[in-house]
Amino acid sequence: MSVPHSPNVESALIHYVESWVRLLARGDWDGAMALVEVPNFYGVRWTPADVRRILLDYGMGIEPAVTDPHALSELPRASLGAFDDGTGYWVDFDMPLEGAWSDLTAQFEFRRAGDHYFATLHDLHVL
């Protein structure tokens, strides 16, 4: 599923990442990773096992539960910017874990191809 180019593309990209997080929160790991359409800059296409390994490392041996961002009273902690070369956008989205916003950040990139933007999970780490 790509994001069509529109005047509201920036909010659509944030919504896309929120949808990814909501799928993780529901336990639909395969569905979430299906939203990550292309490999990252390093040629890595993340799998559910990769994301779970990062969560396990972050939780120091205990995998924290991903929380639906809409279940939190605070607004999502997200940053968005356009690439200088005009090829797309990046989104940094703090992961909601165990009912609170964490410092574990999912870094997405959205590259434009034609009239759509295609998602990649660039990295998942503490900034």
MMTF fields as JSON, N, C-alpha, C and O atoms, coordinates in Angstrom:
{
  "mmtfVersion": "1.0.0",
  "mmtfProducer": "UNKNOWN",
  "numBonds": 507,
  "numAtoms": 508,
  "numGroups": 127,
  "numChains": 1,
  "numModels": 1,
  "chainsPerModel": [1],
  "groupsPerChain": [127],
  "chainIdList": ["A"],
  "bondAtomList": [4, 2, 8, 6, 12, 10, 16, 14, 20, 18, 24, 22, 28, 26, 32, 30, 36, 34, 40, 38, 44, 42, 48, 46, 52, 50, 56, 54, 60, 58, 64, 62, 68, 66, 72, 70, 76, 74, 80, 78, 84, 82, 88, 86, 92, 90, 96, 94, 100, 98, 104, 102, 108, 106, 112, 110, 116, 114, 120, 118, 124, 122, 128, 126, 132, 130, 136, 134, 140, 138, 144, 142, 148, 146, 152, 150, 156, 154, 160, 158, 164, 162, 168, 166, 172, 170, 176, 174, 180, 178, 184, 182, 188, 186, 192, 190, 196, 194, 200, 198, 204, 202, 208, 206, 212, 210, 216, 214, 220, 218, 224, 222, 228, 226, 232, 230, 236, 234, 240, 238, 244, 242, 248, 246, 252, 250, 256, 254, 260, 258, 264, 262, 268, 266, 272, 270, 276, 274, 280, 278, 284, 282, 288, 286, 292, 290, 296, 294, 300, 298, 304, 302, 308, 306, 312, 310, 316, 314, 320, 318, 324, 322, 328, 326, 332, 330, 336, 334, 340, 338, 344, 342, 348, 346, 352, 350, 356, 354, 360, 358, 364, 362, 368, 366, 372, 370, 376, 374, 380, 378, 384, 382, 388, 386, 392, 390, 396, 394, 400, 398, 404, 402, 408, 406, 412, 410, 416, 414, 420, 418, 424, 422, 428, 426, 432, 430, 436, 434, 440, 438, 444, 442, 448, 446, 452, 450, 456, 454, 460, 458, 464, 462, 468, 466, 472, 470, 476, 474, 480, 478, 484, 482, 488, 486, 492, 490, 496, 494, 500, 498, 504, 502],
  "bondOrderList": [1, 1, 1, 1, 1, 1, 1, 1, 1, 1, 1, 1, 1, 1, 1, 1, 1, 1, 1, 1, 1, 1, 1, 1, 1, 1, 1, 1, 1, 1, 1, 1, 1, 1, 1, 1, 1, 1, 1, 1, 1, 1, 1, 1, 1, 1, 1, 1, 1, 1, 1, 1, 1, 1, 1, 1, 1, 1, 1, 1, 1, 1, 1, 1, 1, 1, 1, 1, 1, 1, 1, 1, 1, 1, 1, 1, 1, 1, 1, 1, 1, 1, 1, 1, 1, 1, 1, 1, 1, 1, 1, 1, 1, 1, 1, 1, 1, 1, 1, 1, 1, 1, 1, 1, 1, 1, 1, 1, 1, 1, 1, 1, 1, 1, 1, 1, 1, 1, 1, 1, 1, 1, 1, 1, 1, 1],
  "groupList": [{"groupName": "MET", "atomNameList": ["N", "CA", "C", "O"], "elementList": ["N", "C", "C", "O"], "formalChargeList": [0, 0, 0, 0], "bondAtomList": [1, 0, 2, 1, 3, 2], "bondOrderList": [1, 1, 2], "singleLetterCode": "M", "chemCompType": "L-PEPTIDE LINKING"}, {"groupName": "SER", "atomNameList": ["N", "CA", "C", "O"], "elementList": ["N", "C", "C", "O"], "formalChargeList": [0, 0, 0, 0], "bondAtomList": [1, 0, 2, 1, 3, 2], "bondOrderList": [1, 1, 2], "singleLetterCode": "S", "chemCompType": "L-PEPTIDE LINKING"}, {"groupName": "VAL", "atomNameList": ["N", "CA", "C", "O"], "elementList": ["N", "C", "C", "O"], "formalChargeList": [0, 0, 0, 0], "bondAtomList": [1, 0, 2, 1, 3, 2], "bondOrderList": [1, 1, 2], "singleLetterCode": "V", "chemCompType": "L-PEPTIDE LINKING"}, {"groupName": "PRO", "atomNameList": ["N", "CA", "C", "O"], "elementList": ["N", "C", "C", "O"], "formalChargeList": [0, 0, 0, 0], "bondAtomList": [1, 0, 2, 1, 3, 2], "bondOrderList": [1, 1, 2], "singleLetterCode": "P", "chemCompType": "L-PEPTIDE LINKING"}, {"groupName": "HIS", "atomNameList": ["N", "CA", "C", "O"], "elementList": ["N", "C", "C", "O"], "formalChargeList": [0, 0, 0, 0], "bondAtomList": [1, 0, 2, 1, 3, 2], "bondOrderList": [1, 1, 2], "singleLetterCode": "H", "chemCompType": "L-PEPTIDE LINKING"}, {"groupName": "ASN", "atomNameList": ["N", "CA", "C", "O"], "elementList": ["N", "C", "C", "O"], "formalChargeList": [0, 0, 0, 0], "bondAtomList": [1, 0, 2, 1, 3, 2], "bondOrderList": [1, 1, 2], "singleLetterCode": "N", "chemCompType": "L-PEPTIDE LINKING"}, {"groupName": "GLU", "atomNameList": ["N", "CA", "C", "O"], "elementList": ["N", "C", "C", "O"], "formalChargeList": [0, 0, 0, 0], "bondAtomList": [1, 0, 2, 1, 3, 2], "bondOrderList": [1, 1, 2], "singleLetterCode": "E", "chemCompType": "L-PEPTIDE LINKING"}, {"groupName": "ALA", "atomNameList": ["N", "CA", "C", "O"], "elementList": ["N", "C", "C", "O"], "formalChargeList": [0, 0, 0, 0], "bondAtomList": [1, 0, 2, 1, 3, 2], "bondOrderList": [1, 1, 2], "singleLetterCode": "A", "chemCompType": "L-PEPTIDE LINKING"}, {"groupName": "LEU", "atomNameList": ["N", "CA", "C", "O"], "elementList": ["N", "C", "C", "O"], "formalChargeList": [0, 0, 0, 0], "bondAtomList": [1, 0, 2, 1, 3, 2], "bondOrderList": [1, 1, 2], "singleLetterCode": "L", "chemCompType": "L-PEPTIDE LINKING"}, {"groupName": "ILE", "atomNameList": ["N", "CA", "C", "O"], "elementList": ["N", "C", "C", "O"], "formalChargeList": [0, 0, 0, 0], "bondAtomList": [1, 0, 2, 1, 3, 2], "bondOrderList": [1, 1, 2], "singleLetterCode": "I", "chemCompType": "L-PEPTIDE LINKING"}, {"groupName": "TYR", "atomNameList": ["N", "CA", "C", "O"], "elementList": ["N", "C", "C", "O"], "formalChargeList": [0, 0, 0, 0], "bondAtomList": [1, 0, 2, 1, 3, 2], "bondOrderList": [1, 1, 2], "singleLetterCode": "Y", "chemCompType": "L-PEPTIDE LINKING"}, {"groupName": "TRP", "atomNameList": ["N", "CA", "C", "O"], "elementList": ["N", "C", "C", "O"], "formalChargeList": [0, 0, 0, 0], "bondAtomList": [1, 0, 2, 1, 3, 2], "bondOrderList": [1, 1, 2], "singleLetterCode": "W", "chemCompType": "L-PEPTIDE LINKING"}, {"groupName": "ARG", "atomNameList": ["N", "CA", "C", "O"], "elementList": ["N", "C", "C", "O"], "formalChargeList": [0, 0, 0, 0], "bondAtomList": [1, 0, 2, 1, 3, 2], "bondOrderList": [1, 1, 2], "singleLetterCode": "R", "chemCompType": "L-PEPTIDE LINKING"}, {"groupName": "GLY", "atomNameList": ["N", "CA", "C", "O"], "elementList": ["N", "C", "C", "O"], "formalChargeList": [0, 0, 0, 0], "bondAtomList": [1, 0, 2, 1, 3, 2], "bondOrderList": [1, 1, 2], "singleLetterCode": "G", "chemCompType": "PEPTIDE LINKING"}, {"groupName": "ASP", "atomNameList": ["N", "CA", "C", "O"], "elementList": ["N", "C", "C", "O"], "formalChargeList": [0, 0, 0, 0], "bondAtomList": [1, 0, 2, 1, 3, 2], "bondOrderList": [1, 1, 2], "singleLetterCode": "D", "chemCompType": "L-PEPTIDE LINKING"}, {"groupName": "PHE", "atomNameList": ["N", "CA", "C", "O"], "elementList": ["N", "C", "C", "O"], "formalChargeList": [0, 0, 0, 0], "bondAtomList": [1, 0, 2, 1, 3, 2], "bondOrderList": [1, 1, 2], "singleLetterCode": "F", "chemCompType": "L-PEPTIDE LINKING"}, {"groupName": "THR", "atomNameList": ["N", "CA", "C", "O"], "elementList": ["N", "C", "C", "O"], "formalChargeList": [0, 0, 0, 0], "bondAtomList": [1, 0, 2, 1, 3, 2], "bondOrderList": [1, 1, 2], "singleLetterCode": "T", "chemCompType": "L-PEPTIDE LINKING"}, {"groupName": "GLN", "atomNameList": ["N", "CA", "C", "O"], "elementList": ["N", "C", "C", "O"], "formalChargeList": [0, 0, 0, 0], "bondAtomList": [1, 0, 2, 1, 3, 2], "bondOrderList": [1, 1, 2], "singleLetterCode": "Q", "chemCompType": "L-PEPTIDE LINKING"}],
  "groupTypeList": [0, 1, 2, 3, 4, 1, 3, 5, 2, 6, 1, 7, 8, 9, 4, 10, 2, 6, 1, 11, 2, 12, 8, 8, 7, 12, 13, 14, 11, 14, 13, 7, 0, 7, 8, 2, 6, 2, 3, 5, 15, 10, 13, 2, 12, 11, 16, 3, 7, 14, 2, 12, 12, 9, 8, 8, 14, 10, 13, 0, 13, 9, 6, 3, 7, 2, 16, 14, 3, 4, 7, 8, 1, 6, 8, 3, 12, 7, 1, 8, 13, 7, 15, 14, 14, 13, 16, 13, 10, 11, 2, 14, 15, 14, 0, 3, 8, 6, 13, 7, 11, 1, 14, 8, 16, 7, 17, 15, 6, 15, 12, 12, 7, 13, 14, 4, 10, 15, 7, 16, 8, 4, 14, 8, 4, 2, 8],
  "groupIdList": [1, 2, 3, 4, 5, 6, 7, 8, 9, 10, 11, 12, 13, 14, 15, 16, 17, 18, 19, 20, 21, 22, 23, 24, 25, 26, 27, 28, 29, 30, 31, 32, 33, 34, 35, 36, 37, 38, 39, 40, 41, 42, 43, 44, 45, 46, 47, 48, 49, 50, 51, 52, 53, 54, 55, 56, 57, 58, 59, 60, 61, 62, 63, 64, 65, 66, 67, 68, 69, 70, 71, 72, 73, 74, 75, 76, 77, 78, 79, 80, 81, 82, 83, 84, 85, 86, 87, 88, 89, 90, 91, 92, 93, 94, 95, 96, 97, 98, 99, 100, 101, 102, 103, 104, 105, 106, 107, 108, 109, 110, 111, 112, 113, 114, 115, 116, 117, 118, 119, 120, 121, 122, 123, 124, 125, 126, 127],
  "secStructList": [7, 7, 3, 3, 7, 7, 6, 6, 2, 2, 2, 2, 2, 2, 2, 2, 2, 2, 2, 2, 2, 2, 2, 2, 2, 6, 6, 7, 2, 2, 2, 2, 2, 2, 6, 7, 7, 1, 7, 7, 6, 6, 1, 7, 7, 7, 7, 2, 2, 2, 2, 2, 2, 2, 2, 2, 2, 2, 6, 6, 6, 1, 7, 7, 7, 5, 7, 7, 4, 4, 4, 1, 1, 1, 7, 7, 7, 3, 3, 3, 3, 3, 7, 6, 6, 1, 1, 3, 3, 3, 3, 3, 3, 3, 3, 3, 3, 6, 6, 3, 3, 3, 3, 3, 3, 3, 3, 3, 3, 3, 3, 3, 3, 6, 6, 3, 3, 3, 3, 3, 3, 3, 3, 3, 3, 3, 7],
  "xCoordList": [0.851, 0.0, 0.894, 1.689, 0.776, 1.562, 0.696, -0.509, 1.339, 0.632, 0.615, 1.674, -0.584, -0.637, -0.17, -0.36, 0.444, 0.848, -0.418, -1.345, -0.439, -1.582, -1.125, -0.01, -1.964, -1.603, -1.443, -0.761, -2.066, -1.995, -1.064, -1.259, -0.053, 0.794, 1.509, 1.695, 1.908, 2.644, 1.8, 2.283, 0.556, -0.305, -0.621, -0.769, -0.724, -0.966, 0.206, 0.001, 1.423, 2.601, 2.631, 2.951, 2.304, 2.227, 1.151, 1.36, 0.016, -1.071, -0.615, -0.979, 0.164, 0.685, 1.522, 1.364, 2.415, 3.26, 2.4, 2.632, 1.419, 0.502, -0.209, -0.385, -0.614, -1.271, -0.333, -0.756, 0.937, 1.946, 2.04, 2.053, 2.103, 2.201, 0.933, 1.01, -0.219, -1.485, -1.546, -2.064, -1.032, -0.986, -0.072, -0.403, 1.075, 1.961, 1.25, 1.354, 0.529, -0.173, -1.239, -1.511, -1.836, -2.845, -2.216, -2.92, -0.896, -0.215, -0.164, 0.198, -0.522, -0.486, 0.876, 0.994, 1.883, 3.26, 3.433, 4.091, 2.852, 2.974, 2.274, 2.795, 1.11, 0.39, 1.169, 1.214, 1.783, 2.585, 3.77, 4.056, 4.457, 5.646, 5.293, 6.133, 4.061, 3.619, 3.516, 3.577, 3.361, 3.324, 4.71, 4.829, 5.739, 7.113, 7.455, 7.858, 7.286, 7.233, 8.583, 8.708, 9.571, 10.87, 11.98, 11.825, 13.1, 14.247, 14.79, 14.583, 15.481, 16.063, 17.328, 17.688, 17.979, 19.162, 20.26, 21.051, 20.299, 21.321, 20.89, 21.617, 19.709, 19.22, 18.508, 18.214, 18.221, 17.572, 16.067, 15.562, 15.368, 13.91, 13.576, 13.769, 13.079, 12.827, 11.745, 10.805, 11.895, 10.93, 10.323, 10.84, 9.225, 8.694, 9.738, 9.799, 10.559, 11.592, 12.613, 13.088, 12.951, 13.895, 13.329, 14.022, 12.071, 11.443, 11.324, 11.591, 10.934, 10.79, 12.137, 12.208, 13.208, 14.543, 14.923, 15.485, 14.618, 14.913, 14.096, 14.619, 12.82, 11.982, 12.521, 12.547, 12.944, 13.502, 14.788, 14.989, 15.645, 16.865, 16.521, 17.123, 15.551, 15.142, 14.599, 14.871, 13.833, 13.255, 14.201, 13.794, 15.461, 16.491, 16.049, 16.11, 15.603, 15.233, 13.747, 13.31, 12.962, 11.505, 10.915, 11.13, 10.171, 9.604, 8.46, 7.435, 8.621, 7.524, 6.379, 6.597, 5.186, 4.006, 3.888, 4.001, 3.662, 3.4, 1.973, 1.055, 1.798, 0.503, -0.068, 0.671, -1.354, -2.021, -1.836, -2.21, -1.264, -1.041, -2.32, -2.292, -3.444, -4.713, -5.239, -6.175, -4.649, -5.068, -4.401, -4.781, -3.431, -2.709, -3.334, -3.829, -3.306, -3.904, -3.016, -3.525, -1.718, -0.813, -0.801, -1.016, -0.55, -0.436, 0.803, 1.764, 0.791, 1.981, 3.217, 3.146, 4.34, 5.609, 6.259, 6.872, 6.111, 6.6, 7.246, 6.837, 8.267, 8.923, 8.877, 8.92, 8.791, 8.72, 9.525, 9.539, 10.194, 10.932, 11.023, 10.885, 11.256, 11.415, 12.898, 13.73, 13.225, 14.596, 14.967, 14.145, 16.19, 16.652, 16.579, 16.414, 16.703, 16.702, 15.294, 15.138, 14.265, 12.882, 12.335, 11.257, 13.059, 12.62, 11.649, 11.132, 11.387, 10.464, 10.6, 11.03, 10.213, 10.157, 10.727, 10.839, 11.084, 11.427, 10.459, 9.975, 10.188, 9.338, 10.024, 10.357, 10.238, 10.698, 9.493, 8.849, 9.198, 7.994, 8.379, 8.805, 8.229, 8.52, 7.499, 6.295, 7.998, 7.133, 6.371, 6.967, 5.064, 4.302, 4.437, 4.011, 5.032, 5.271, 4.753, 4.96, 4.086, 3.585, 2.749, 2.812, 1.965, 1.032, 1.619, 0.963, 2.848, 3.469, 4.392, 4.829, 4.672, 5.626, 7.022, 7.388, 7.795, 9.152, 10.164, 9.802, 11.433, 12.498, 13.006, 14.016, 12.308, 12.603, 11.893, 10.673, 12.648, 12.106, 12.159, 13.192, 11.027, 10.966, 11.249, 10.577, 12.25, 12.609, 12.162, 12.684, 11.192, 10.664, 11.157, 11.44, 11.253, 11.483, 10.394, 9.964, 9.958, 8.949, 9.523, 9.7, 9.811, 10.39, 9.295, 8.455, 9.342, 8.336, 8.71, 9.845, 7.727, 7.839, 6.536, 5.484, 6.601, 5.379, 4.547, 5.039, 3.284, 2.369, 2.187, 1.248, 3.064, 2.935, 4.257, 5.331, 4.152, 5.302, 5.294, 4.255, 6.466, 6.597, 7.442, 8.468, 6.995, 7.575, 8.703, 8.689, 9.678, 10.713, 10.951, 10.888, 11.222, 11.651, 13.164, 13.861, 13.66, 15.102, 15.794, 16.802, 15.249, 15.889, 14.902, 13.873, 15.235, 14.447, 15.45, 16.09, 15.589, 16.588, 16.289, 15.399, 17.05, 16.924, 17.734, 18.923, 17.063, 17.773, 18.462, 19.107],
  "yCoordList": [-1.177, 0.0, 1.237, 1.426, 2.049, 3.274, 4.464, 4.337, 5.605, 6.839, 7.722, 8.076, 8.086, 8.946, 10.364, 10.869, 10.986, 12.386, 13.242, 13.072, 14.152, 15.048, 16.271, 16.287, 17.294, 18.455, 18.111, 18.829, 17.02, 16.606, 15.414, 14.621, 15.287, 14.093, 13.947, 12.824, 15.034, 14.925, 14.282, 13.406, 14.703, 14.079, 12.634, 11.781, 12.351, 10.973, 10.066, 8.897, 10.578, 9.775, 9.46, 8.337, 10.436, 10.19, 9.146, 8.235, 9.27, 8.299, 6.899, 5.916, 6.797, 5.515, 4.84, 3.652, 5.629, 5.067, 4.687, 3.648, 5.51, 5.158, 3.841, 3.02, 3.632, 2.377, 1.191, 0.127, 1.378, 0.338, -0.015, -1.19, 1.008, 0.791, 0.118, -0.781, 0.543, -0.06, -1.543, -2.338, -1.931, -3.352, -4.118, -5.229, -3.536, -4.186, -4.352, -5.4, -3.318, -3.368, -4.469, -5.054, -4.744, -5.811, -7.185, -8.194, -7.231, -8.507, -8.973, -10.12, -8.099, -8.449, -8.058, -7.095, -8.818, -8.526, -8.619, -7.771, -9.633, -9.791, -8.649, -8.131, -8.266, -7.149, -5.851, -5.065, -5.628, -4.417, -4.404, -3.385, -5.529, -5.556, -5.528, -5.178, -5.892, -5.775, -4.301, -3.991, -3.396, -1.966, -1.42, -0.359, -2.132, -1.725, -2.327, -3.486, -1.517, -2.033, -2.248, -3.111, -1.494, -1.6, -1.712, -1.247, -2.328, -2.404, -1.006, -0.071, -0.881, 0.413, 0.668, -0.132, 1.764, 2.198, 1.131, 1.052, 0.319, -0.72, -2.042, -3.033, -2.06, -3.287, -4.213, -5.355, -3.746, -4.568, -4.384, -3.261, -5.487, -5.465, -6.103, -7.303, -5.3, -5.749, -6.826, -6.807, -7.751, -8.822, -8.656, -7.889, -9.369, -9.338, -9.755, -9.172, -10.754, -11.211, -10.115, -9.989, -9.322, -8.218, -7.19, -6.744, -6.82, -5.822, -6.38, -5.666, -7.623, -8.223, -8.316, -8.168, -8.561, -8.616, -7.254, -7.171, -6.184, -4.833, -4.545, -3.986, -4.922, -4.716, -5.499, -4.988, -6.718, -7.55, -6.923, -6.885, -6.438, -5.758, -4.499, -4.223, -3.737, -2.513, -2.817, -2.087, -3.897, -4.291, -5.106, -5.654, -5.186, -5.927, -7.344, -7.795, -8.035, -9.436, -9.691, -10.84, -8.64, -8.762, -7.892, -6.68, -8.519, -7.762, -6.878, -7.389, -5.543, -4.664, -4.73, -4.9, -4.594, -4.607, -3.275, -2.207, -3.357, -2.154, -1.719, -2.539, -0.43, 0.142, 0.881, 1.533, 0.784, 1.559, 3.039, 3.48, 3.816, 5.238, 6.008, 7.023, 5.541, 6.227, 5.968, 6.635, 5.011, 4.71, 5.641, 5.647, 6.41, 7.307, 8.695, 9.146, 9.364, 10.699, 11.76, 12.775, 11.544, 12.493, 12.272, 11.157, 13.335, 13.227, 12.428, 12.384, 11.799, 11.054, 11.946, 13.127, 11.351, 12.074, 11.685, 10.625, 12.566, 12.285, 13.53, 14.657, 13.299, 14.36, 13.963, 12.779, 14.95, 14.698, 15.757, 16.922, 15.348, 16.302, 15.811, 14.619, 16.746, 16.409, 16.255, 16.969, 15.329, 15.183, 16.392, 16.889, 16.859, 18.032, 17.853, 18.823, 16.599, 16.361, 16.208, 15.978, 16.337, 16.296, 14.909, 14.782, 13.858, 12.492, 11.904, 10.808, 12.599, 12.043, 12.683, 13.827, 11.896, 12.378, 11.33, 10.152, 11.795, 10.897, 11.174, 12.293, 10.134, 10.257, 9.527, 8.348, 10.218, 9.602, 9.54, 10.554, 8.337, 8.131, 7.383, 6.23, 8.038, 7.371, 6.273, 6.478, 5.108, 3.947, 4.028, 4.31, 3.783, 3.679, 2.245, 1.282, 2.135, 0.822, 0.794, 1.735, -0.28, -0.467, 0.717, 1.102, 1.296, 2.359, 3.755, 4.661, 3.952, 5.277, 5.457, 4.486, 6.707, 6.978, 6.638, 6.965, 5.984, 5.579, 6.404, 7.239, 6.152, 6.793, 5.882, 6.182, 4.773, 3.909, 4.495, 4.656, 4.811, 5.531, 4.682, 4.104, 4.621, 3.987, 5.075, 6.106, 4.834, 5.791, 5.251, 4.248, 5.925, 5.551, 6.524, 7.687, 6.03, 6.872, 6.564, 5.419, 7.596, 7.468, 8.084, 9.299, 7.238, 7.692, 7.761, 6.871, 8.843, 9.056, 8.311, 8.371, 7.616, 6.973, 7.275, 6.748, 8.116, 8.539, 9.414, 10.405, 9.047, 9.819, 9.228, 9.6, 8.311, 7.662, 7.662, 7.795, 7.509, 7.367, 5.943, 5.43, 5.312, 3.931, 3.903, 4.578, 3.112, 3.113, 2.116, 1.017, 2.539, 1.641, 1.964, 3.121, 0.934, 1.116, 1.221, 0.232, 2.421, 2.637, 2.047, 1.353, 2.325, 1.834, 1.919, 2.589, 1.234, 1.225, 1.227, 0.213, 2.376, 2.486, 3.68, 4.487, 3.764, 4.885, 6.036, 5.899, 7.182, 8.38, 9.103, 10.126],
  "zCoordList": [0.0, 0.0, 0.0, 0.921, -0.987, -1.082, -0.664, -0.446, -0.559, -0.204, -1.447, -1.966, -1.937, -3.121, -2.803, -1.696, -3.799, -3.658, -3.587, -4.38, -2.635, -2.471, -1.693, -1.172, -1.607, -0.797, 0.688, 1.419, 1.134, 2.534, 2.74, 3.661, 1.882, 1.922, 3.265, 3.733, 3.889, 5.152, 6.247, 6.964, 6.384, 7.395, 7.009, 7.884, 5.713, 5.267, 5.617, 5.944, 5.555, 5.9, 7.395, 7.787, 8.219, 9.673, 9.946, 10.747, 9.295, 9.462, 9.041, 9.686, 7.986, 7.503, 8.598, 8.876, 9.213, 10.279, 11.485, 12.103, 11.825, 12.914, 12.617, 13.517, 11.381, 11.0, 11.202, 11.653, 10.866, 11.079, 12.564, 12.931, 13.405, 14.856, 15.379, 16.216, 14.898, 15.345, 14.985, 15.768, 13.822, 13.46, 14.409, 14.825, 14.755, 15.722, 17.065, 17.704, 17.488, 18.77, 18.793, 19.841, 17.634, 17.542, 17.383, 17.381, 17.25, 17.074, 15.636, 15.371, 14.693, 13.276, 12.7, 11.944, 13.071, 12.676, 11.162, 10.558, 10.557, 9.106, 8.368, 7.381, 8.843, 8.234, 8.342, 7.396, 9.498, 9.681, 8.733, 8.104, 8.627, 7.786, 6.304, 5.475, 5.964, 4.573, 4.157, 2.967, 5.125, 4.816, 4.478, 3.866, 4.869, 4.575, 3.219, 3.117, 2.187, 0.825, 0.151, -0.717, 0.529, -0.133, 0.904, 2.034, 0.525, 1.447, 1.739, 0.965, 2.858, 3.19, 2.366, 1.502, 2.635, 1.908, 1.897, 0.957, 2.944, 3.075, 2.442, 2.515, 1.82, 1.198, 2.156, 1.802, 3.369, 4.389, 4.321, 4.326, 4.256, 4.366, 5.706, 5.899, 6.618, 7.986, 8.02, 7.225, 8.941, 9.16, 10.546, 11.359, 10.829, 12.186, 13.221, 14.304, 12.9, 13.839, 14.128, 15.257, 13.111, 13.311, 14.288, 15.202, 14.088, 14.962, 16.378, 17.345, 16.51, 17.846, 18.554, 19.774, 17.797, 18.399, 18.968, 20.06, 18.231, 18.723, 19.98, 20.944, 19.977, 21.16, 22.352, 23.472, 22.12, 23.187, 23.736, 24.949, 22.858, 23.306, 24.09, 25.127, 23.59, 24.266, 25.664, 26.616, 25.774, 27.053, 27.924, 28.948, 27.517, 28.258, 28.573, 29.717, 27.535, 27.678, 27.816, 27.767, 27.989, 28.066, 26.964, 26.933, 26.063, 24.949, 25.431, 25.883, 25.341, 25.757, 24.743, 23.543, 25.246, 24.382, 23.653, 24.256, 22.358, 21.566, 21.87, 21.897, 22.098, 22.44, 21.235, 20.498, 21.036, 19.988, 20.312, 21.399, 19.385, 19.695, 19.969, 20.666, 19.43, 19.686, 21.094, 21.535, 21.799, 23.166, 24.184, 25.355, 23.754, 24.655, 24.629, 23.596, 25.773, 25.85, 25.195, 24.718, 25.164, 24.521, 23.015, 22.54, 22.275, 20.824, 20.456, 21.225, 19.294, 18.86, 18.811, 18.471, 19.158, 19.079, 17.756, 17.631, 16.78, 15.439, 14.86, 15.143, 14.041, 13.282, 11.817, 11.482, 10.958, 9.528, 8.806, 9.203, 7.747, 6.932, 5.502, 5.226, 4.601, 3.188, 2.879, 3.437, 1.997, 1.536, 0.684, -0.086, 0.82, 0.085, -1.426, -2.165, -1.883, -3.338, -3.919, -5.118, -3.064, -3.53, -3.813, -4.393, -3.414, -3.724, -2.72, -2.94, -1.629, -0.649, 0.717, 0.862, 1.719, 3.095, 4.042, 3.704, 5.243, 6.335, 7.48, 7.648, 8.264, 9.455, 10.594, 10.468, 11.705, 12.947, 13.876, 14.147, 14.359, 15.167, 16.432, 16.37, 17.586, 18.858, 19.101, 18.951, 19.477, 19.662, 20.986, 22.026, 20.954, 22.199, 22.736, 22.099, 23.904, 24.497, 25.924, 26.69, 26.27, 27.639, 28.107, 29.275, 27.195, 27.56, 27.656, 28.17, 27.169, 27.225, 26.017, 25.399, 25.701, 24.623, 25.113, 26.242, 24.27, 24.637, 23.852, 23.023, 24.129, 23.354, 22.238, 21.602, 22.002, 20.869, 19.652, 19.659, 18.62, 17.468, 16.203, 15.864, 15.518, 14.203, 13.178, 13.147, 12.34, 11.309, 9.963, 9.475, 9.371, 8.064, 7.009, 7.295, 5.797, 4.636, 3.626, 3.483, 2.931, 1.885, 0.619, 0.531, -0.355, -1.619, -2.678, -2.804, -3.423, -4.457, -5.736, -6.21, -6.267, -7.583, -8.309, -7.946, -9.325, -10.008, -9.089, -8.549, -8.913, -8.073, -6.685, -5.981, -6.274, -4.97, -4.213, -4.8, -2.903, -2.02, -1.479, -1.063, -1.488, -1.022, 0.244, 0.339, 1.211, 2.551, 2.717, 2.163, 3.499, 3.99, 5.456, 5.869, 6.227, 7.615, 7.563, 7.335, 7.775, 7.688, 8.915, 8.79, 10.101, 11.33, 12.481, 12.395, 13.543, 14.779, 15.907, 16.182, 16.566, 17.628, 18.546, 18.277, 19.622, 20.549, 19.978, 19.693, 19.816, 19.304, 20.433, 20.209]
}
